[in-house]
Each structure stands twice: as structure tokens, then as C-alpha cells.
CSV table of C-alpha atoms and ligand atoms in Angstrom, one decimal:
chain,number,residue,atom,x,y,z
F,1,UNK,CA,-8.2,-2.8,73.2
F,2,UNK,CA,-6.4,0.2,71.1
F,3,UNK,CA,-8.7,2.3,69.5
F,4,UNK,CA,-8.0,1.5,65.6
F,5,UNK,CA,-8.8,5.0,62.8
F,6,UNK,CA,-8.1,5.0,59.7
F,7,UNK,CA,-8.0,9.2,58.8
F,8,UNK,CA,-8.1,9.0,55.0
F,9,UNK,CA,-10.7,7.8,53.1
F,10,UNK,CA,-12.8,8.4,49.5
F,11,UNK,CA,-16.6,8.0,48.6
F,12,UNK,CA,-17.8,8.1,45.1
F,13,UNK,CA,-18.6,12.2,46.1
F,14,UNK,CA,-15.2,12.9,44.7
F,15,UNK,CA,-13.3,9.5,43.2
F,16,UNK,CA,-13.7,6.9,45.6
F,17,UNK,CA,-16.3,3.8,44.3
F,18,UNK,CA,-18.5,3.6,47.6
F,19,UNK,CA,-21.1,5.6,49.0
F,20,UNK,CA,-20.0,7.4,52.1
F,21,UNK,CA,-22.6,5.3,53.7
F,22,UNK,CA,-21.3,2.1,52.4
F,23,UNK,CA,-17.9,3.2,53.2
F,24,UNK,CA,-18.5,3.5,56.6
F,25,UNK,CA,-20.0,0.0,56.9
F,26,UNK,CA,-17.1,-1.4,55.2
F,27,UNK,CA,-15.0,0.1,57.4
F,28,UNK,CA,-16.7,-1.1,60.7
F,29,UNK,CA,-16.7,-4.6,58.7
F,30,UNK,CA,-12.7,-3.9,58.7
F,31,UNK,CA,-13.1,-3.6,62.2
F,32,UNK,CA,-11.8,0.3,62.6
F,33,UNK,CA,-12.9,1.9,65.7
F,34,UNK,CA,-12.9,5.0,63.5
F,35,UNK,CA,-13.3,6.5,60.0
F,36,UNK,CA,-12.3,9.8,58.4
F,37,UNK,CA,-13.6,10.8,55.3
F,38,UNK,CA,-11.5,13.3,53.2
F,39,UNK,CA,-13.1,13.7,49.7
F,40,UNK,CA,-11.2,15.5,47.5
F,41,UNK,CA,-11.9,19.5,47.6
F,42,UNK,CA,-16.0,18.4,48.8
F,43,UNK,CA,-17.8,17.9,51.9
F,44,UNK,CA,-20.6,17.0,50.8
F,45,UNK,CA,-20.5,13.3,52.3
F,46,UNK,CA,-19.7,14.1,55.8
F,47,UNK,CA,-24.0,13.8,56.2
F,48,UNK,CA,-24.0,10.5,55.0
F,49,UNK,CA,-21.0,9.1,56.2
F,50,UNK,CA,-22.0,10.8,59.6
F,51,UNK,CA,-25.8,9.4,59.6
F,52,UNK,CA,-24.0,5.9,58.8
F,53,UNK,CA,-21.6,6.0,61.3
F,54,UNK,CA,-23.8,6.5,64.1
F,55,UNK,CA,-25.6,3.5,62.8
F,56,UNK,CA,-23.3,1.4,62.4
F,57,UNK,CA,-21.9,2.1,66.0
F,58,UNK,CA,-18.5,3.8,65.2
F,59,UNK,CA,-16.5,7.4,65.1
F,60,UNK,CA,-16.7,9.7,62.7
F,61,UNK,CA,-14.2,12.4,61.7
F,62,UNK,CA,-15.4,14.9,59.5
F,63,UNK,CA,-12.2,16.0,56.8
F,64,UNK,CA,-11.5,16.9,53.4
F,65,UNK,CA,-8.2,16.4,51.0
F,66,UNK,CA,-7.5,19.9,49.4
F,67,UNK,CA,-5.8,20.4,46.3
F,68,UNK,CA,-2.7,22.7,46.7
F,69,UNK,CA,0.4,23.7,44.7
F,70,UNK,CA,3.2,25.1,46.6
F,71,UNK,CA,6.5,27.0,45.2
F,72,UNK,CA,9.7,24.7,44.4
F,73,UNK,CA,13.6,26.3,44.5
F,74,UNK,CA,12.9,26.8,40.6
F,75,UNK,CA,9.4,28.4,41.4
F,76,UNK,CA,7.5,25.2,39.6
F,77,UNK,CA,4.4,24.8,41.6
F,78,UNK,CA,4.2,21.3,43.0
F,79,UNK,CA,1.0,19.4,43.9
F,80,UNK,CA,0.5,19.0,47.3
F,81,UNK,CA,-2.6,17.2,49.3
F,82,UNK,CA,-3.5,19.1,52.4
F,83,UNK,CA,-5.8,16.8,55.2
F,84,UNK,CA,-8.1,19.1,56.7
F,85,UNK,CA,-10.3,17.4,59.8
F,86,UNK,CA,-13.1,19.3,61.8
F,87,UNK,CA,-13.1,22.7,60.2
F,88,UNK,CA,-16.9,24.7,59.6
F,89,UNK,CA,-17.9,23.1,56.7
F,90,UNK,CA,-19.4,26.6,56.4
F,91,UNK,CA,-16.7,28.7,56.1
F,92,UNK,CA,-16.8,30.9,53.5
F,93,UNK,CA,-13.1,31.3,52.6
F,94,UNK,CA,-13.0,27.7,52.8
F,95,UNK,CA,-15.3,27.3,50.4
F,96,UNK,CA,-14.8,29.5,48.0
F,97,UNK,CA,-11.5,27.7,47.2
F,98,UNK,CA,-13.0,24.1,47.0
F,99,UNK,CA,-15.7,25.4,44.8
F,100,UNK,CA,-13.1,27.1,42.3
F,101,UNK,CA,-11.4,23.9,42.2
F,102,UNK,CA,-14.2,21.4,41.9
F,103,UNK,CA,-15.2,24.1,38.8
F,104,UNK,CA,-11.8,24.2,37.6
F,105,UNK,CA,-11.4,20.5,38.0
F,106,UNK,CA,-14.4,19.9,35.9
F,107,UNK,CA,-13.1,22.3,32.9
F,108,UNK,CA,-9.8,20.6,33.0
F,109,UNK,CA,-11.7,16.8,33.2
F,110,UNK,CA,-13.4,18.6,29.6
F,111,UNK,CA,-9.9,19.3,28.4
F,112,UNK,CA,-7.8,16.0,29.3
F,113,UNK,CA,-10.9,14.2,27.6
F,114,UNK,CA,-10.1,15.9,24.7
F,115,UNK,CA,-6.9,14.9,24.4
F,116,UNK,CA,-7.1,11.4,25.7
F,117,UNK,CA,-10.0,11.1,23.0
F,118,UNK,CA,-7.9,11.6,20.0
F,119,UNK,CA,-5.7,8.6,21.0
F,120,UNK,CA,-8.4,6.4,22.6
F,121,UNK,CA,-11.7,6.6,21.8
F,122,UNK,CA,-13.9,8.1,24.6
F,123,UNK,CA,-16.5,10.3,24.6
F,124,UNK,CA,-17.5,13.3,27.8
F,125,UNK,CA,-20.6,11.4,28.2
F,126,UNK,CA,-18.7,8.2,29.3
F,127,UNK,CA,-16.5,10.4,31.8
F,128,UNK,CA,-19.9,11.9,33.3
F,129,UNK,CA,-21.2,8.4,33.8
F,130,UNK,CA,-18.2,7.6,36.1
F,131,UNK,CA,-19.4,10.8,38.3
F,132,UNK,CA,-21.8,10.7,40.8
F,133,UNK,CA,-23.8,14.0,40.9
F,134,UNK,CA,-22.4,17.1,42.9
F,135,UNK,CA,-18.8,14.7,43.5
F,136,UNK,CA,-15.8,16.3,43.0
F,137,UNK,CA,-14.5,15.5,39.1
F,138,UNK,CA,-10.7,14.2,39.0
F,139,UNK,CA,-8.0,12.0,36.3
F,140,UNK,CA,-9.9,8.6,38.2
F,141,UNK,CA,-13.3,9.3,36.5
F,142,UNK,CA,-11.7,9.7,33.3
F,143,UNK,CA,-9.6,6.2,34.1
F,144,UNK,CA,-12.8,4.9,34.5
F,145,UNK,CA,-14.1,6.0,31.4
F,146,UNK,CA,-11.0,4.1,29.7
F,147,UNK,CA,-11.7,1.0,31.8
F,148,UNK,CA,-15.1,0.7,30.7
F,149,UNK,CA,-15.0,1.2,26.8
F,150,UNK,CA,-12.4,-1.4,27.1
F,151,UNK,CA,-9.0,0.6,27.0
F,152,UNK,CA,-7.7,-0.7,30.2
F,153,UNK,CA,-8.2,-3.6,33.1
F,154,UNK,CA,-8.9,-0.8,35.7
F,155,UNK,CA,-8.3,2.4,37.0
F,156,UNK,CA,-4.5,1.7,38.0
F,157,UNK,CA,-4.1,0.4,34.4
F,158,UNK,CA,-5.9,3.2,33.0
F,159,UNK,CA,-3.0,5.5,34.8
F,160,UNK,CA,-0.1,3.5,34.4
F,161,UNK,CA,-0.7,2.9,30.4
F,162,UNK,CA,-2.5,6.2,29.3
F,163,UNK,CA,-2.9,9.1,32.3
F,164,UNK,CA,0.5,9.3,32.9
F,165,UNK,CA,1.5,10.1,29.8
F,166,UNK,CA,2.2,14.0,30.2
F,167,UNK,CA,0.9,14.6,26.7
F,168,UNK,CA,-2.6,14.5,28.3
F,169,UNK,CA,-1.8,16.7,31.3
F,170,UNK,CA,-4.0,19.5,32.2
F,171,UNK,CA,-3.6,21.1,35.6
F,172,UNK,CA,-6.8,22.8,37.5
F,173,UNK,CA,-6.7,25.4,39.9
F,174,UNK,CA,-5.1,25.0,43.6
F,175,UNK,CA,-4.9,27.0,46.2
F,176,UNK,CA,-1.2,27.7,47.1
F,177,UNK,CA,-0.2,25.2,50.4
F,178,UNK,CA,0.7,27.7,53.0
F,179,UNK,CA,-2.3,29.7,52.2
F,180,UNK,CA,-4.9,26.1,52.2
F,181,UNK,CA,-3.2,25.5,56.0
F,182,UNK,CA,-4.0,29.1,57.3
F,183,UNK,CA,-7.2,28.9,55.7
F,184,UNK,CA,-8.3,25.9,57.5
F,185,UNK,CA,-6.9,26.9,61.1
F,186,UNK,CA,-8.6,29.7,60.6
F,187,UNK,CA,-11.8,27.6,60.2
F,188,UNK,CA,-11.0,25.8,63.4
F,189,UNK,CA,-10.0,22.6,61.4
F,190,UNK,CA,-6.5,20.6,61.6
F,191,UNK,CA,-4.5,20.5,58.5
F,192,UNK,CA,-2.4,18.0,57.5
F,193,UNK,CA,-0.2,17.0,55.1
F,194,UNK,CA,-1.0,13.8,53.2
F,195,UNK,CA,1.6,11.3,51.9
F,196,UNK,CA,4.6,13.5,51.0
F,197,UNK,CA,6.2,10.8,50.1
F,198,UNK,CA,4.5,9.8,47.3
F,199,UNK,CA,6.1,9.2,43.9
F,200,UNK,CA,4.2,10.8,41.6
F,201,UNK,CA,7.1,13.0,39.6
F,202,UNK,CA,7.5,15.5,41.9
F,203,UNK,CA,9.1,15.9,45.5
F,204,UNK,CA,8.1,17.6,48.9
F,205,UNK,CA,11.0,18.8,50.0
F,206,UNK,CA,12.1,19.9,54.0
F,207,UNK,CA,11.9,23.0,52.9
F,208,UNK,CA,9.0,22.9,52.3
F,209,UNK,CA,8.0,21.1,55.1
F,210,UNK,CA,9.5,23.9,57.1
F,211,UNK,CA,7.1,26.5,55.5
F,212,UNK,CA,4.4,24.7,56.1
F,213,UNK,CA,4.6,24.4,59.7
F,214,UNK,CA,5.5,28.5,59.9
F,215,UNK,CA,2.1,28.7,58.3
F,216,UNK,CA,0.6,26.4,61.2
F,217,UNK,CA,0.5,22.9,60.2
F,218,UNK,CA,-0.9,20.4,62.6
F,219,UNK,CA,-0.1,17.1,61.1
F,220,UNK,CA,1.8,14.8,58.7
F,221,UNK,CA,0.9,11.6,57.3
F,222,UNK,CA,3.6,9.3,57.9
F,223,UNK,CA,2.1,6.0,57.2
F,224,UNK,CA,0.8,5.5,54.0
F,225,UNK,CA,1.8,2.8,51.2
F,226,UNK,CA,3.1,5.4,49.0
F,227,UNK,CA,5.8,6.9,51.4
F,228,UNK,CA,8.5,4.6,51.1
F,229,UNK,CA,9.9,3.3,54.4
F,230,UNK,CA,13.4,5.4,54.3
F,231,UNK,CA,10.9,8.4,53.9
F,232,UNK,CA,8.6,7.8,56.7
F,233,UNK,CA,11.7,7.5,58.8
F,234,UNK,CA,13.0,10.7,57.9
F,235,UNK,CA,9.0,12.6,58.2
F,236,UNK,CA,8.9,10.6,61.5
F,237,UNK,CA,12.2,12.6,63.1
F,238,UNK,CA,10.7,16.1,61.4
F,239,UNK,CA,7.3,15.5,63.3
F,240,UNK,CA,9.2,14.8,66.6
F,241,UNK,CA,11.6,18.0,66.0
F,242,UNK,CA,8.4,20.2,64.9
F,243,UNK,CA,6.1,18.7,67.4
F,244,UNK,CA,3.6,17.8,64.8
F,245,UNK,CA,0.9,14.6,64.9
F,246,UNK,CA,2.0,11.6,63.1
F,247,UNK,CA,-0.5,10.0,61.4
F,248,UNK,CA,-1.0,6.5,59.4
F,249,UNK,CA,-4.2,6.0,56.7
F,250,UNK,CA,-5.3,3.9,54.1
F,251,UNK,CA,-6.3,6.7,51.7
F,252,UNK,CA,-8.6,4.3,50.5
F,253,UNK,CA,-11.0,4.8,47.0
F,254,UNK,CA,-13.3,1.5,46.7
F,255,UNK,CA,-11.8,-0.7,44.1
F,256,UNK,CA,-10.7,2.2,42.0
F,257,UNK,CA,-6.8,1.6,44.0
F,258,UNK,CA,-5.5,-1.3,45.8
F,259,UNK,CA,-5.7,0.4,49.3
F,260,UNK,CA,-7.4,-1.6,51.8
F,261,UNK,CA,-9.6,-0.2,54.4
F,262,UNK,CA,-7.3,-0.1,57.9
F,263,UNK,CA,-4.5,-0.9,56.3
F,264,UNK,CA,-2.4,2.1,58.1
F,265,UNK,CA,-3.7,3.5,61.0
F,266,UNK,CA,-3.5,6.6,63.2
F,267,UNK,CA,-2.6,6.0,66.9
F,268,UNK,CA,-4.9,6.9,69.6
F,269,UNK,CA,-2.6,9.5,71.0
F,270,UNK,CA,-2.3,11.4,68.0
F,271,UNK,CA,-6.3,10.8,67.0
F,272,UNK,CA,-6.3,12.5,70.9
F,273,UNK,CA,-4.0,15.6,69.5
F,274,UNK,CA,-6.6,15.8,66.6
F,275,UNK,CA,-9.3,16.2,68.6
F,276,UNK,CA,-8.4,18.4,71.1
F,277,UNK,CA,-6.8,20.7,68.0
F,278,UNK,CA,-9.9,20.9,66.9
F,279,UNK,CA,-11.9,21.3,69.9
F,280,UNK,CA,-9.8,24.0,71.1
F,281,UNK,CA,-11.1,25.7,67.3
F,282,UNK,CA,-6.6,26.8,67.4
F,283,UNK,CA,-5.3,23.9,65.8
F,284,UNK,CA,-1.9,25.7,64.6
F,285,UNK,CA,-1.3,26.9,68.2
F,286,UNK,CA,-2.3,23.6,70.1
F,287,UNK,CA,-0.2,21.5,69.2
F,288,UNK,CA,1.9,19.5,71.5
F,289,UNK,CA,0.1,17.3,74.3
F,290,UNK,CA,1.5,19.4,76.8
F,291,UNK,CA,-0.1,22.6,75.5
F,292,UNK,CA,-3.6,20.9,75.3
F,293,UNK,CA,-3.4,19.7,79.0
F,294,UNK,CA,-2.1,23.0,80.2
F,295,UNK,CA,-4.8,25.1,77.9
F,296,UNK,CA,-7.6,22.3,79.1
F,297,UNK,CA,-6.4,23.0,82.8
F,298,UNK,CA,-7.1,27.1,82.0
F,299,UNK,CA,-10.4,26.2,80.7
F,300,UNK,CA,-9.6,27.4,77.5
F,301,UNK,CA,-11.5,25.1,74.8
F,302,UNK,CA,-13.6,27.2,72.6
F,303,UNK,CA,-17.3,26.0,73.6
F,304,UNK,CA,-18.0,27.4,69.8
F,305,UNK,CA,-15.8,24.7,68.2
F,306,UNK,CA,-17.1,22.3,70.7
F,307,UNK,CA,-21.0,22.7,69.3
F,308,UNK,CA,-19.6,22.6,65.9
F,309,UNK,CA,-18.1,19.4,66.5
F,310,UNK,CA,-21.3,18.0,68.2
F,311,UNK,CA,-23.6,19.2,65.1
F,312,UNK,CA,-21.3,17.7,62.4
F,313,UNK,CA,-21.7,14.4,64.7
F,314,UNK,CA,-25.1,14.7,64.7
F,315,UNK,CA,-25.9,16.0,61.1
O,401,LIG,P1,-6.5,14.4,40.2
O,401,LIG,O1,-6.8,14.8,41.7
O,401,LIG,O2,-7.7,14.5,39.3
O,401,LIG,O3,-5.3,15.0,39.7
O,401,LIG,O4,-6.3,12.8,40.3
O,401,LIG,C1,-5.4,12.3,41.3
O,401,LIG,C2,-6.0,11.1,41.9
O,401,LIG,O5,-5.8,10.0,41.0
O,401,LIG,C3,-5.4,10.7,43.2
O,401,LIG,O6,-6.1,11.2,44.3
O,401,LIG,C4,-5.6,9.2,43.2
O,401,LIG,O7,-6.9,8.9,43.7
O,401,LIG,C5,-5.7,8.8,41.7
O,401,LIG,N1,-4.5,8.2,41.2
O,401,LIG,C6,-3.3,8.7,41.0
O,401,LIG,N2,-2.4,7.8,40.5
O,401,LIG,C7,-3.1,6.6,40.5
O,401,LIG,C8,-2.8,5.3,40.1
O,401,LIG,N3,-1.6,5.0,39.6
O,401,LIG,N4,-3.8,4.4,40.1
O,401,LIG,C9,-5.0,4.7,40.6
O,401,LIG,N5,-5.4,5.9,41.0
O,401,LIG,C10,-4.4,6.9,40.9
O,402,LIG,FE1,-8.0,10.4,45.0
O,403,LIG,FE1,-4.0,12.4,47.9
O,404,LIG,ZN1,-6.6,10.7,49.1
């Protein structure tokens, strides 16, 4: 039987609706082999979600979804969401940038309130009840808010009707793309880069794509809902002529999207490329299955990223 992992995954420690713990029995419920959780710009679920999964019986992949911005031909910055798996949830550089954007996300949460208040009444207090303490603030906690004084069905309402609406757009800080991938091979982790296929008013060029892997990306996600099928095509034949992992997630937020648990999945042989990336502690320089046997033949693995990987299992 194929190993089944689903690689992206929120818990209410940024805007997901679950627990990590309850996450991870949901997804063992879904029958996944393995779970990833990537909070947005936090770690601070992997204990639970770790604790849970050894439980409950399955894998565990410790990860993160950073918040970037990277440079378009007209030098707009673009959002772009940057996977990160296995890195030192220590690192300082690391860090440094999720904390300035889990602070900055919180101002700008302040300000869009603001301005979504003067069309629909909701006050800061309302948004904070949507937040778990010490979770990473984003635009779903203020949909929330909107969803329960009454302004909208749920979240996806909440964003269709009222968030999109770029009267009440605030950006928060992000590191720039190219830097986020360097940083996070540089804590032995393996970025990479989520859904560029999605919709949401902007677009992640090949260009793009080709900076990113100069600066040492590991991975794409190919299968998602939100990259259309033409796209995932077209990111499918850029993985094979960059050598990159190919995966497939659910990106999955408790009932605050429609994203089922397992409902995209990562196959083992790339789950395998992951893993060695990050054992080897290299990720940007491991990464075609023929490197990792040759390197594993030399002995190479780093027995530091190995121990790191054993204490996140065993938080
Ligand atoms: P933020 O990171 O604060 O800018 O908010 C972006 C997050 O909002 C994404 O990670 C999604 O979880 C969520 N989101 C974006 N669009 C929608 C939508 N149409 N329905 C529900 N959630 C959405
Ligand atoms: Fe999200
Ligand atoms: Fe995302
Ligand atoms: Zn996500």
C-alpha cells in the first residue's frame, strides 16, 4: 500500500480552525499515512501536532508557510507562499523574519479592521476572539469576525463579499522570496513553493520560477485545487527540466475553506526527496534522487540534521 501525505496543512496557531492535535487525528481519520503542518510564518504547533502524531500512530513533518514578496518586470512586489519542511525551528535568521511578520501581520489586522469597520460593523475585540493566543494573525480571523456578528455565511463569504474589496487592503511585512529560500536551506530545511497557481490577482511568472531555483529551491507544489489543471501541466514540465520535487497538498484550514484533508497528496518518491533534503541538512544542493544515493553512498548525511530531525519527532 502507497504511503499517502498530505504536506500542507493549518491549525488554529495561525488561521486554520483545529488544534494541531486535532488536526492530526483528523487526518489519520482521513486515512493519510502522513501530515505536514505549515502554519503560516509560526512553529509553534509542530509540539502538539508532533506529540499527537505519535499517538495517533502516523508521520509527522515539521514545516511552516512563509510570507514572501518577490519583484515583478514592473518591480510590484508579489505575494508569494514559501513551504519550508524540517528546518531548526531555532534558527535565528529564521526567526527573526517570522517574528517581524507575525508583528507586522498583527498591526496590519489593527488597520484592515479599521477600515472594514466603517463599512461593517466590527469591533478589534471580535477579531481577537477569532485568535488563538500566540497564532499567527491573518485576513481569515478578520473573515471570522464578519461571519460571526452576522456579515457573512462564512469565512469564504466573508472574502468573496467584503475582503476582497481592495479598499480594505493593508499589506504586512514579507521577507523577499529568494532571500526566505536561502534562509531556510541555510537552516537545513526544504523550501518550497506553494500553489503558484493560485488566482488571487497576481501571477508567478517562469521567471520567477527561474530565480527561485538559482536561489536553491527544493520543491513546487503542483497539486493543489487552486492551480488550475493547464497550470500544473506547465509547473509539472518546469520541475522535470529543473529537477525539483513535485508535490500535491490539501492546504487545508478546518472549516474556515473547503479543502479536505488528503485531498491532494505528495507521492512517496518525492516525500523520499524531502526527506533525504533534509537529512542531508543541503537541501538546495541535494536535489535529484541521483545525488542523494550517490551522496548516501559517500557517507555524506549530516549526523547534525539527522538528531535534529529525531528531536522535532520526539518533541
Ligand atoms: P493573509 O495571509 O492574512 O493575507 O490571508 C491569506 C489567507 O486567507 C490565505 O492563507 C487563506 O488561508 C485565506 N484565504 C484567502 N482567500 C480566501 C477565500 N476566498 N476563502 C477563504 N479563505 C481565503
Ligand atoms: Fe491560510
Ligand atoms: Fe498559501
Ligand atoms: Zn496554506
Amino acid at each position: 500500500m502507497s504511503v499517502r501525505a498530505d504536506l500542507h496543512t493549518h491549525s488554529n496557531l495561525s488561521d486554520g480552525t483545529t488544534s494541531p492535535s486535532q488536526l492530526v487525528h483528523a487526518a489519520a481519520a482521513a486515512g493519510l499515512d502522513v501530515v505536514a503542518l505549515t502554519d503560516h510564518d509560526t512553529t509553534a504547533g509542530w509540539s502538539e501536532a508532533s506529540a499527537a502524531a505519535a499517538e495517533v500512530g502516523i508521520g509527522f513533518v515539521p514545516g511552516m508557510e512563509i510570507s514572501t514578496r518577490t519583484p515583478d518586470q514592473y518591480g510590484d512586489r508579489v505575494p508569494v507562499h514559501l513551504l519550508a519542511y524540517w528546518f531548526d525551528p531555532d534558527d535565528a535568521a529564521l526567526c527573526a523574519e517570522a517574528e517581524r511578520a507575525r508583528r507586522s501581520r498583527a498591526e496590519r489586522a489593527r488597520a484592515m479592521t479599521e477600515l472594514v469597520a466603517a463599512d461593517y460593523l466590527i469591533t478589534w475585540e471580535q477579531v481577537r476572539a477569532q485568535v488563538r493566543d500566540g497564532a499567527t494573525v491573518g485576513r481569515p480571523h478578520i473573515a471570522g469576525a464578519l461571519v460571526a456578528a452576522g456579515h457573512a455565511t462564512d469565512r469564504p463569504d466573508a472574502f468573496a463579499r467584503i475582503l476582497r474589496d481592495p479598499r480594505y487592503r493593508v499589506h504586512h511585512y514579507a521577507t523577499d522570496t529568494a532571500t526566505a529560500i536561502a534562509l531556510v536551506g541555510a537552516a537545513g530545511g526544504v523550501p518550497v513553493i506553494a500553489h503558484p497557481g493560485a488566482g488571487r490577482g497576481y501571477t508567478i511568472t517562469e521567471t520567477m520560477l527561474r530565480a527561485f531555483v538559482d536561489a536553491g529551491l527544493a520543491g513546487i507544489e503542483v497539486d493543489h485545487r487552486e492551480n488550475p489543471p493547464p497550470v500544473r501541466a506547465r509547473l509539472r514540465a518546469f520541475a522535470a527540466a529543473h529537477d525539483l520535487i513535485v508535490t500535491g497538498s490539501s492546504d487545508y484550514h478546518g472549516t474556515g475553506k473547503p479543502n479536505r484533508l488528503g485531498e491532494h497528496l505528495t507521492d512517496p518518491g518525492a516525500l523520499d526527496r524531502i526527506t533525504a533534503a533534509a537529512l542531508s541538512g543541503r537541501a538546495s544542493v541535494v536535489r535529484s534522487g541521483r545525488d542523494r544515493q550517490a551522496r548516501h553512498r559517500q557517507g555524506e548525511y549530516v549526523p547534525a540534521a539527522r538528531a535534529r530531525r529525531d528531536a522535532v519527532r520526539h518533541l
